[in-house]
Coordinates of C-alpha atoms in Angstrom, one line a residue:
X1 CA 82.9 72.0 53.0
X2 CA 83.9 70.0 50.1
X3 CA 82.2 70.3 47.1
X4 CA 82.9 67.8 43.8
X5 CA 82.7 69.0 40.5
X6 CA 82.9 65.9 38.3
X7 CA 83.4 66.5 34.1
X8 CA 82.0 64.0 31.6
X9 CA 84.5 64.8 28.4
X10 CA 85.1 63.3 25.2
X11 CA 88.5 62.2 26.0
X12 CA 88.6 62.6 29.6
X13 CA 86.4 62.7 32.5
X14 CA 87.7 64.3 35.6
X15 CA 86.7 64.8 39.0
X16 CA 87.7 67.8 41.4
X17 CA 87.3 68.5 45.0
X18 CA 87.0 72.2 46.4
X19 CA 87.2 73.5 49.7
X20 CA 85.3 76.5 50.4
X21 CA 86.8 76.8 53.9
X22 CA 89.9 77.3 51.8
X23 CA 88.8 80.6 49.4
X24 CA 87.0 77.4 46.9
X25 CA 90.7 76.1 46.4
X26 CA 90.8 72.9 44.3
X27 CA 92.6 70.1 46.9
X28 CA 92.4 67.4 45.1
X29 CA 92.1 66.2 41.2
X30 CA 91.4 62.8 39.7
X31 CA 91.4 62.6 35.7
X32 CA 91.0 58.9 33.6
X33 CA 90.7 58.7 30.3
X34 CA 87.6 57.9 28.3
X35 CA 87.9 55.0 26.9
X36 CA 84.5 54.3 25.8
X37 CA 84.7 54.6 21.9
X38 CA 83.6 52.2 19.8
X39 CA 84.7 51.1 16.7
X40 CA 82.9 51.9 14.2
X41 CA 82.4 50.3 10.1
X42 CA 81.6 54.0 9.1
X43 CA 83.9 56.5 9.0
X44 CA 81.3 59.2 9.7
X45 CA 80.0 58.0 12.8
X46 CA 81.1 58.2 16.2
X47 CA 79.7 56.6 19.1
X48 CA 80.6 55.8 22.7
X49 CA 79.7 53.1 25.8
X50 CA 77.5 55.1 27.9
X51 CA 77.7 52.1 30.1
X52 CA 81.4 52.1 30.1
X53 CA 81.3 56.1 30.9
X54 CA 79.2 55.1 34.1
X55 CA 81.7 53.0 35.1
X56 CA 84.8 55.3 34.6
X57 CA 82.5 58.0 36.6
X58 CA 81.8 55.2 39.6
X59 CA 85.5 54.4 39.8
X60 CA 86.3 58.0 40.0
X61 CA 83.8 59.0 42.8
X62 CA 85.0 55.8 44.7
X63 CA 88.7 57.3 45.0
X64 CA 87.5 61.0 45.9
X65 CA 85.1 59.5 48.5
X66 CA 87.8 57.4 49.8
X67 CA 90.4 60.2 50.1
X68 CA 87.6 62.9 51.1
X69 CA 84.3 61.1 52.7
X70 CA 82.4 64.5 53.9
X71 CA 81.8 65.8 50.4
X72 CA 79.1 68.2 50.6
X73 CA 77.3 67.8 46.7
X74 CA 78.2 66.8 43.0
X75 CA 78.1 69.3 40.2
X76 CA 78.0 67.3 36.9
X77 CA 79.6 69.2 33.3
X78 CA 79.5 67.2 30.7
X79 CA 80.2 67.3 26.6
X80 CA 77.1 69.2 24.3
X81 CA 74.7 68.0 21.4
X82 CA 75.1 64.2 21.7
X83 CA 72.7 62.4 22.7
X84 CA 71.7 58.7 23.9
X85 CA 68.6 56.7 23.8
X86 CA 67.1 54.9 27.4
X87 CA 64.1 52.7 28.2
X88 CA 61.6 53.6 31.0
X89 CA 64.2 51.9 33.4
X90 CA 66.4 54.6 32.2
X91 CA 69.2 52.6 31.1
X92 CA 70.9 53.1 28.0
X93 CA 69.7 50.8 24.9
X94 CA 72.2 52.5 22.3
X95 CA 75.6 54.0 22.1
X96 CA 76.1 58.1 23.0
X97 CA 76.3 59.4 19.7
X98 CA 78.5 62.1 20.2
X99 CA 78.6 65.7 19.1
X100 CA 81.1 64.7 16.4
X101 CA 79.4 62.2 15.5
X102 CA 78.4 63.3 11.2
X103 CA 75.5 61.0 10.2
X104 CA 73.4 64.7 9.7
X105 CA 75.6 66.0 7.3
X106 CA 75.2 62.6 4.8
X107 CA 72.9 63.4 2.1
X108 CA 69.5 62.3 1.5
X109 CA 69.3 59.5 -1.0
X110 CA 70.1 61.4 -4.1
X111 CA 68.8 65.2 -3.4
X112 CA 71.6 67.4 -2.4
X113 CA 70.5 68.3 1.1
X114 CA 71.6 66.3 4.4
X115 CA 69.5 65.5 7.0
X116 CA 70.6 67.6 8.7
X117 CA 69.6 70.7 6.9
X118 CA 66.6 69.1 5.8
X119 CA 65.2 68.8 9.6
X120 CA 66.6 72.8 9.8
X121 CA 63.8 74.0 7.2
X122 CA 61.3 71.6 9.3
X123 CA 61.7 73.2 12.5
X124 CA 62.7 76.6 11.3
X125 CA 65.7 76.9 13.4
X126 CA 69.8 76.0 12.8
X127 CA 70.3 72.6 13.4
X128 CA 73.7 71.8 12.7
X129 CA 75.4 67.6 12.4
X130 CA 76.3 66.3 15.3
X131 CA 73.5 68.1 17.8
X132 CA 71.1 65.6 19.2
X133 CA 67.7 66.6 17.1
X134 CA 70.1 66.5 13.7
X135 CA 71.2 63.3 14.9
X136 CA 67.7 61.7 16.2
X137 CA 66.4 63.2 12.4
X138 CA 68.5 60.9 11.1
X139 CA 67.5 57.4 12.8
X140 CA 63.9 58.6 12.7
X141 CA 64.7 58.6 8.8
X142 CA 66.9 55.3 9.0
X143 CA 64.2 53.4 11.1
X144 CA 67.3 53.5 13.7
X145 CA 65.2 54.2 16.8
X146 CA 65.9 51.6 19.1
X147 CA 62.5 49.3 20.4
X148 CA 61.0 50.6 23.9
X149 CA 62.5 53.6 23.9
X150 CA 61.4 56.2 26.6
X151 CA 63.7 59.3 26.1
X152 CA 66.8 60.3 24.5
X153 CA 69.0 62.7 26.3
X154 CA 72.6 63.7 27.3
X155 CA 75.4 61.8 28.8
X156 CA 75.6 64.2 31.5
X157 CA 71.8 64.0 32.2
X158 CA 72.3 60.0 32.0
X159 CA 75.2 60.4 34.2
X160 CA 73.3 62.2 37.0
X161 CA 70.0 60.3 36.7
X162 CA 71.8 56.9 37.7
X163 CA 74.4 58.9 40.1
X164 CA 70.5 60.2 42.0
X165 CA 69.1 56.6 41.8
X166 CA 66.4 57.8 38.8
X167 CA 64.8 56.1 36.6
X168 CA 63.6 59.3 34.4
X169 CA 65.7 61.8 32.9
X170 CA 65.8 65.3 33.4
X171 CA 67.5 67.8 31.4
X172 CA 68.5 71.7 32.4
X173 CA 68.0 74.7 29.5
X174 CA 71.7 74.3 28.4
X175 CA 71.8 70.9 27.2
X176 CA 68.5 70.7 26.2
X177 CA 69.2 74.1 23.9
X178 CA 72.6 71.8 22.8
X179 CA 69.9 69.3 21.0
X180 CA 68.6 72.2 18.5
X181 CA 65.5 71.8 20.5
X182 CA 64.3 75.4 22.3
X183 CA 63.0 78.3 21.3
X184 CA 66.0 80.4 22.5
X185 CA 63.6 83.9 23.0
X186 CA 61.1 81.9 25.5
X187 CA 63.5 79.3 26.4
X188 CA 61.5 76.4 26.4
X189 CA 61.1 73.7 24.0
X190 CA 60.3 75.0 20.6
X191 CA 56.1 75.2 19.7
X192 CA 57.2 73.7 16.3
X193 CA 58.9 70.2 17.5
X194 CA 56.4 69.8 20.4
X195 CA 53.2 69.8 17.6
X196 CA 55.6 67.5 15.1
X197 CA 54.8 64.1 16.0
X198 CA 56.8 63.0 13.1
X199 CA 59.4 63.8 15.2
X200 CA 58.5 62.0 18.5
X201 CA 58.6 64.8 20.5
X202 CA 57.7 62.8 23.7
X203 CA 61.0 62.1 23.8
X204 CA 62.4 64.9 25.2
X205 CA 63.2 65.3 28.5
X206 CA 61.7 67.5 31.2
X207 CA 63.4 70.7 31.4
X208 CA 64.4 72.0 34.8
X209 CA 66.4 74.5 36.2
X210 CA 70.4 74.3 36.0
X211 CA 70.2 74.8 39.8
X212 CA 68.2 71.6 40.4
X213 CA 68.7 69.2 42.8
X214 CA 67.7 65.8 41.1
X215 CA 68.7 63.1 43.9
X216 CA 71.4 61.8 46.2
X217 CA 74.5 59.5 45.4
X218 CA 75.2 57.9 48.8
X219 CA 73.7 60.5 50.5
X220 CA 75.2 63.1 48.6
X221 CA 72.8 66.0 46.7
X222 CA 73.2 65.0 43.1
X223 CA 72.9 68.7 40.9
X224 CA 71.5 68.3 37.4
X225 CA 74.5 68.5 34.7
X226 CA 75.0 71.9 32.5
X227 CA 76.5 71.7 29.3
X228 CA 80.4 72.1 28.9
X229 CA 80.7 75.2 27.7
X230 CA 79.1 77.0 30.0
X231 CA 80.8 75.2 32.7
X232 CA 84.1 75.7 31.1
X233 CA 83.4 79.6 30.8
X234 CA 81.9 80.3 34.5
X235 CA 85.1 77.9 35.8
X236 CA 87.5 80.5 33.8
X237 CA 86.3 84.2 34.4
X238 CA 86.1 86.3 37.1
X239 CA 83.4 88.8 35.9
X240 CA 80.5 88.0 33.8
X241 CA 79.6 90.9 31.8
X242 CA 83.2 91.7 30.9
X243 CA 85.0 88.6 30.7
X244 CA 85.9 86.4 27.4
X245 CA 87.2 82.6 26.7
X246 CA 89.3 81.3 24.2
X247 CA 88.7 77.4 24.8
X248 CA 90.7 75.2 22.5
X249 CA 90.5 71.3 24.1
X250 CA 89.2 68.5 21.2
X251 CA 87.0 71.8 19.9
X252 CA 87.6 75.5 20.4
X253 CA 85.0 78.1 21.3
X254 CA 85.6 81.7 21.7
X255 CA 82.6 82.7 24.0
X256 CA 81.5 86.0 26.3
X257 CA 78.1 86.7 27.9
X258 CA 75.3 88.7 26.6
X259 CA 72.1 89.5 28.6
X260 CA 69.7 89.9 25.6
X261 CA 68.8 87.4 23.1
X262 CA 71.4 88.6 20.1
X263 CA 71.3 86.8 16.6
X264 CA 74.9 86.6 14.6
X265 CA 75.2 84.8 11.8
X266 CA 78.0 82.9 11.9
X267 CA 78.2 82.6 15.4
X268 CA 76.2 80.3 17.9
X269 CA 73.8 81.7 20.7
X270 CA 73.4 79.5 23.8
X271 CA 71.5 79.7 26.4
X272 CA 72.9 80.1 30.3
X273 CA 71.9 79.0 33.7
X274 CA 68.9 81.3 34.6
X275 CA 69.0 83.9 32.4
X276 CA 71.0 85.6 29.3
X277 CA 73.1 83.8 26.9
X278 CA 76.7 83.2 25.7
X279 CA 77.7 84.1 22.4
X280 CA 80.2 81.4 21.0
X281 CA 81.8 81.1 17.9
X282 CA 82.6 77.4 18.0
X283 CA 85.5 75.2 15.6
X284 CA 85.0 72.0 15.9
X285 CA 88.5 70.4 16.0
X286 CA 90.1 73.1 17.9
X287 CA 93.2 70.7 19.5
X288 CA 92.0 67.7 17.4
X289 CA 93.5 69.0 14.6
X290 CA 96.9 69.3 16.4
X291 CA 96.3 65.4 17.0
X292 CA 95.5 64.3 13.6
X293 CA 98.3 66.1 12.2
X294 CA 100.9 64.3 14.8
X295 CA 98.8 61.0 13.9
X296 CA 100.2 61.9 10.1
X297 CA 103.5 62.3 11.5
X298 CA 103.6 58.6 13.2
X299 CA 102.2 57.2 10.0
X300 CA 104.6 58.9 8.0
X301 CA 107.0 57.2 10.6
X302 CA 105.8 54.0 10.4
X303 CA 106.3 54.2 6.6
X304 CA 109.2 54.8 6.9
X305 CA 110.2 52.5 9.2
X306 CA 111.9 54.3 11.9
X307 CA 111.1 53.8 15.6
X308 CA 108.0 54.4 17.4
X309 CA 110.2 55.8 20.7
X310 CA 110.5 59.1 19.2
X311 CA 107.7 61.7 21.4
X312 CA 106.0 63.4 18.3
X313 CA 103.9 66.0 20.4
X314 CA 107.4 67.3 22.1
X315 CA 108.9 68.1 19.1
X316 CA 106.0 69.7 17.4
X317 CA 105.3 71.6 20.8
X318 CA 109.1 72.9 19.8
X319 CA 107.4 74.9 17.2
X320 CA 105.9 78.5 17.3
X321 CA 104.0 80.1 14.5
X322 CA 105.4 83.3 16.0
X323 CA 109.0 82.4 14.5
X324 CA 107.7 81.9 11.2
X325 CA 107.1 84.9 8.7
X326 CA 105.7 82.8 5.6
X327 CA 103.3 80.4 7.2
X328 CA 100.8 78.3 5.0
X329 CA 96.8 79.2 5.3
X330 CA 95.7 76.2 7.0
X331 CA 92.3 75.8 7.7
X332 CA 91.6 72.9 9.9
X333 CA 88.5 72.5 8.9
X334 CA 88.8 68.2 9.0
X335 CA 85.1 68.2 10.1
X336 CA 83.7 71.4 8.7
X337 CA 81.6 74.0 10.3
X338 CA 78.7 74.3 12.4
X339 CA 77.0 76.2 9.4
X340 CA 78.4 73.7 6.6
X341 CA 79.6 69.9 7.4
X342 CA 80.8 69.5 3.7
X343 CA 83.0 71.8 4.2
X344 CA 87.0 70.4 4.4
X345 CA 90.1 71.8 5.6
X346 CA 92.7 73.3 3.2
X347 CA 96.2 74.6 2.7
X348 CA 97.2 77.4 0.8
X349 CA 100.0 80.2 0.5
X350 CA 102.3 77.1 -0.2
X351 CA 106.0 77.9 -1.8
X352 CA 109.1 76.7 -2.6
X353 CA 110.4 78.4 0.5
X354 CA 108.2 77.2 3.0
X355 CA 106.9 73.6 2.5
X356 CA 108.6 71.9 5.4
X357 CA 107.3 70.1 8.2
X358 CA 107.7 73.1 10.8
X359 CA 105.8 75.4 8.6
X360 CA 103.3 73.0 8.7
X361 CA 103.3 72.8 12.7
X362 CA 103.3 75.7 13.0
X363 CA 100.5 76.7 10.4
X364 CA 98.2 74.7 11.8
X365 CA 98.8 76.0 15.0
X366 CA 97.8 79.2 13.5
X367 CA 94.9 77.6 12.0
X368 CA 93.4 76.2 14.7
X369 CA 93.4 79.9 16.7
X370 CA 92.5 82.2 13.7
X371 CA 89.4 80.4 13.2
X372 CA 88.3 81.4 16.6
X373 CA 89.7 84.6 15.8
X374 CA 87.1 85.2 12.6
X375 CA 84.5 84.4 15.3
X376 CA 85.4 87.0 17.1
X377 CA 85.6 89.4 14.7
X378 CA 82.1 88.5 13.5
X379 CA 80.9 89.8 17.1
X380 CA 78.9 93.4 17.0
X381 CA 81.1 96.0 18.1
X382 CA 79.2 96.7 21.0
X383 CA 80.1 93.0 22.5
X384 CA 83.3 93.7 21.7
X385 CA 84.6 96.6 23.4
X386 CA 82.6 95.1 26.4
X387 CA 85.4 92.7 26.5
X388 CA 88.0 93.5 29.0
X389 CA 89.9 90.3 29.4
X390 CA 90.5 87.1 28.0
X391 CA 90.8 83.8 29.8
X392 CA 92.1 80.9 28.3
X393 CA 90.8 77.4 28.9
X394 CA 91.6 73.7 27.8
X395 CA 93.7 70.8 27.5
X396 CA 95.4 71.9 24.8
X397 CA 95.9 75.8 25.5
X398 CA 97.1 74.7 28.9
X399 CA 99.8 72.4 27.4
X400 CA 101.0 73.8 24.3
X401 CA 103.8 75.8 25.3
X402 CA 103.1 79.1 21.9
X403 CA 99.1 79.3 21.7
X404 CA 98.8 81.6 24.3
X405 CA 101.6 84.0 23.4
X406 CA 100.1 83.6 19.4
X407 CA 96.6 84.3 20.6
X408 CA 97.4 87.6 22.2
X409 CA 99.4 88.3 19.1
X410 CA 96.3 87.3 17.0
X411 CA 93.9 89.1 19.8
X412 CA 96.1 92.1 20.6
X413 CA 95.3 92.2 24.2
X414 CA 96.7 89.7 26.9
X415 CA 94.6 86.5 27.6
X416 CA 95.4 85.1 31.0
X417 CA 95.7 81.4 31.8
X418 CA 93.1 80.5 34.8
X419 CA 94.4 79.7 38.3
X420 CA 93.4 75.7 37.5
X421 CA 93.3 73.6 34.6
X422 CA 89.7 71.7 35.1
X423 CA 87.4 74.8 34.6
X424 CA 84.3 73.1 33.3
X425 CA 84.5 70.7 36.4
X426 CA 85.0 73.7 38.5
X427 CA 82.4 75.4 36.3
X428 CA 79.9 72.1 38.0
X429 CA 80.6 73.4 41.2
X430 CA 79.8 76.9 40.5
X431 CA 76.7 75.5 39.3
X432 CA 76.2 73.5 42.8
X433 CA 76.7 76.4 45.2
X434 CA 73.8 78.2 43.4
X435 CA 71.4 75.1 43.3
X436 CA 72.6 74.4 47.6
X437 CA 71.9 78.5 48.0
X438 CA 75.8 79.3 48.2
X439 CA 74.9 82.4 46.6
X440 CA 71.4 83.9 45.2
X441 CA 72.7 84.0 41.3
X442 CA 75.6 82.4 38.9
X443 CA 77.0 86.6 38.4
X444 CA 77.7 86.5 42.4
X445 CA 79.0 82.9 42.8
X446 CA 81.7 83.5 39.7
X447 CA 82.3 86.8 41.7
X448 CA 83.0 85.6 44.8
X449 CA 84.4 82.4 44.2
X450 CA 86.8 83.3 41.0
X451 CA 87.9 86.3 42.5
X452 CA 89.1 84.5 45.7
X453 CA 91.5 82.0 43.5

């Protein structure tokens, strides 16, 4: 049987085909670039074409049914905290307002709190910029709520509700917990939103299991989508208790399982399919800030006036941090952190001897994993030493030829790279074989199907 585990990322969105008659081996991979970003007159927002995402998705499922016609279900994975707005036809009547998107952290009129940590104090829980409640705060305050509105909800769960032929919206625990919006212990929808009607709390979605089966897409069961991360992390490891991620893509997460609710300051508690949680300690540029700095280096080009033909990325990916014994402290902070969005990033330890361009690659290279390394080390012991192995996930940890060898420098232990390089849209079709009773629980279906690859 062939199942399709389809990804809804920020830059990409990519579809894979497994065949469980083949030990769940991925056959066949189609990946197109999401285009759907829209310019934007503020430099703190960022918004994307939900409508142009549905199409990317529908041109994608149209080659894999071509190539592969017996498909056997869609998984969906899809990116965390944004959120859009839809009518009671369920289609989309504003942009996805992405999890990077920063209109939280501005600051309310002239006080010095954002709205972001204003709606925090409101509904006594951390509700960081760029997840959905944070960012639906903020048009609620702006009068930015779009006219016959019926829900807000994911792009995933937007995805899946056209792919099933729906005209509501459902959402699962995971990205429904993305939005600031559950009471983590109970894991429902937090008591204090639902009696705020300030806060239009008919908005939310229905919550339903991970494991649900919303609809069919050409006669296809259609599986509710799970947030990323999750995905990402059951697509990468091969035991659950035991196993770690280091997941550096646009973000970065460091993230292992826990079975008991577990509050760490500093670090971010979500919520997994059926039961127990994952701790992750989550940057959010991770790989972006590789990008911006190689977008410095093509200005500083341009300026210069020498020719666009040179690759920028191969000769930065030239560069270790491991050769270098007097790197700069860069922290790539360009869009803060979870716990502060005015934070910024910063360089220091800067001398005569090593202010050069390499220093600087590699620096931020260092940057970008030491940051998920003070995560980490904010972990209790205990979750710790139950760490046995570390799996490494992501577009850019897969092709940047020193992270791995500087994180199990940074780590000291070895992190392994995964079998494949799509894990949250392998993570989808974990998620599928549990909700077409594959296997009784998500612990047995990352068993069985991650030990076979």
């Amino acid at each position: 049987m062939y199942y399709l585990g389809l990804d809804v990322g920020t830059s990409t969105i990519c579809s894979v085909i497994a065949d469980t008659n083949a030990n769940w081996k991925i056959i066949d991979i189609v990946t197109m670039p999401n285009d759907a970003k829209i310019q934007s007159n503020y430099s703190w927002e960022n918004i994307q074409d939900p409508k142009r995402i549905m199409e990317i998705v529908e041109e994608i499922l149209s080659i894999m049914l071509e190539r592969h016609p017996n498909i056997y279900c869609i998984g969906i994975s899809c990116q965390m905290h944004g959120i859009l707005y839809i009518d009671s036809l369920g289609n989309a009547i504003s942009p996805l307002y992405t999890w990077l998107d920063q209109r939280a952290a501005q600051l309310i009129d002239d006080r010095k709190i954002s709205y972001g940590e204003e709606l925090s104090k409101i509904i006594d829980r951390e509700c960081p910029t760029g997840y959905g409640l944070a960012t639906h705060y903020f048009n609620l305050k702006t009068k930015n709520i779009p006219k016959n509105v019926k829900s807000f909800c994911s792009i995933g769960d937007y995805v899946a509700m056209h792919l099933a032929n729906n005209k509501t919206v459902k959402s699962d625990i995971t990205l429904a917990d993305s939005y600031g919006a559950i009471n983590q212990k109970d894991r429902i929808y937090s008591k204090t939103i639902l009696e705020n009607n300030e806060l239009m709390p008919e908005l939310l979605p229905e919550l339903i299991p991970s494991e649900s089966i919303i609809g069919e897409y050409k006669n296809i069961p259609v599986v509710t989508a799970v947030g990323d991360n999750q995905c990402s992390f059951m697509g990468s490891i091969k035991k659950l208790n035991s196993d770690a991620t280091i997941s550096l893509g646009t973000s970065g997460q460091f993230t292992s399982y826990i079975d008991e609710y577990k509050a760490i300051k500093g670090v971010e508690i979500r919520l997994f399919p059926q039961k127990g949680y994952i701790l992750s300690g989550a940057s959010l540029c991770g790989g972006y800030s590789y990008s911006i700095l190689r977008d410095f280096f093509k200005e500083l080009l341009d300026w210069f006036g020498i020719s666009n033909d040179i690759n920028i990325y191969k000769k930065m990916d030239e560069i270790s941090p491991l050769n270098y014994n007097n790197l700069m402290d860069f922290n790539p902070l360009f869009l803060g952190t979870r716990e502060n969005s005015r934070l910024t990033a910063s360089i220091n330890n800067i001398t005569l001897s090593n202010f050069t361009p390499q220093n600087l690659v590699a620096s931020i290279d260092a940057g970008i994993v030491n940051e998920l390394y003070d995560f980490y080390n904010i972990f209790a012991e205990e979750d710790k030493k139950r760490i046995k192995r570390i799996y490494g996930t992501g577009s850019f940890f897969n092709k940047s030829p020193c992270i791995k060898k500087y994180c199990e420098d940074k780590f000291k232990m070895p992190v392994y790279s995964t079998s494949r390089n799509e894990e949250c849209a392998f993570g989808a079709i974990i998620n599928s074989s549990v909700a077409m009773n594959k296997f009784f629980d998500y612990s047995t279906a990352i068993d069985k199907i991650n030990l076979e690859n």
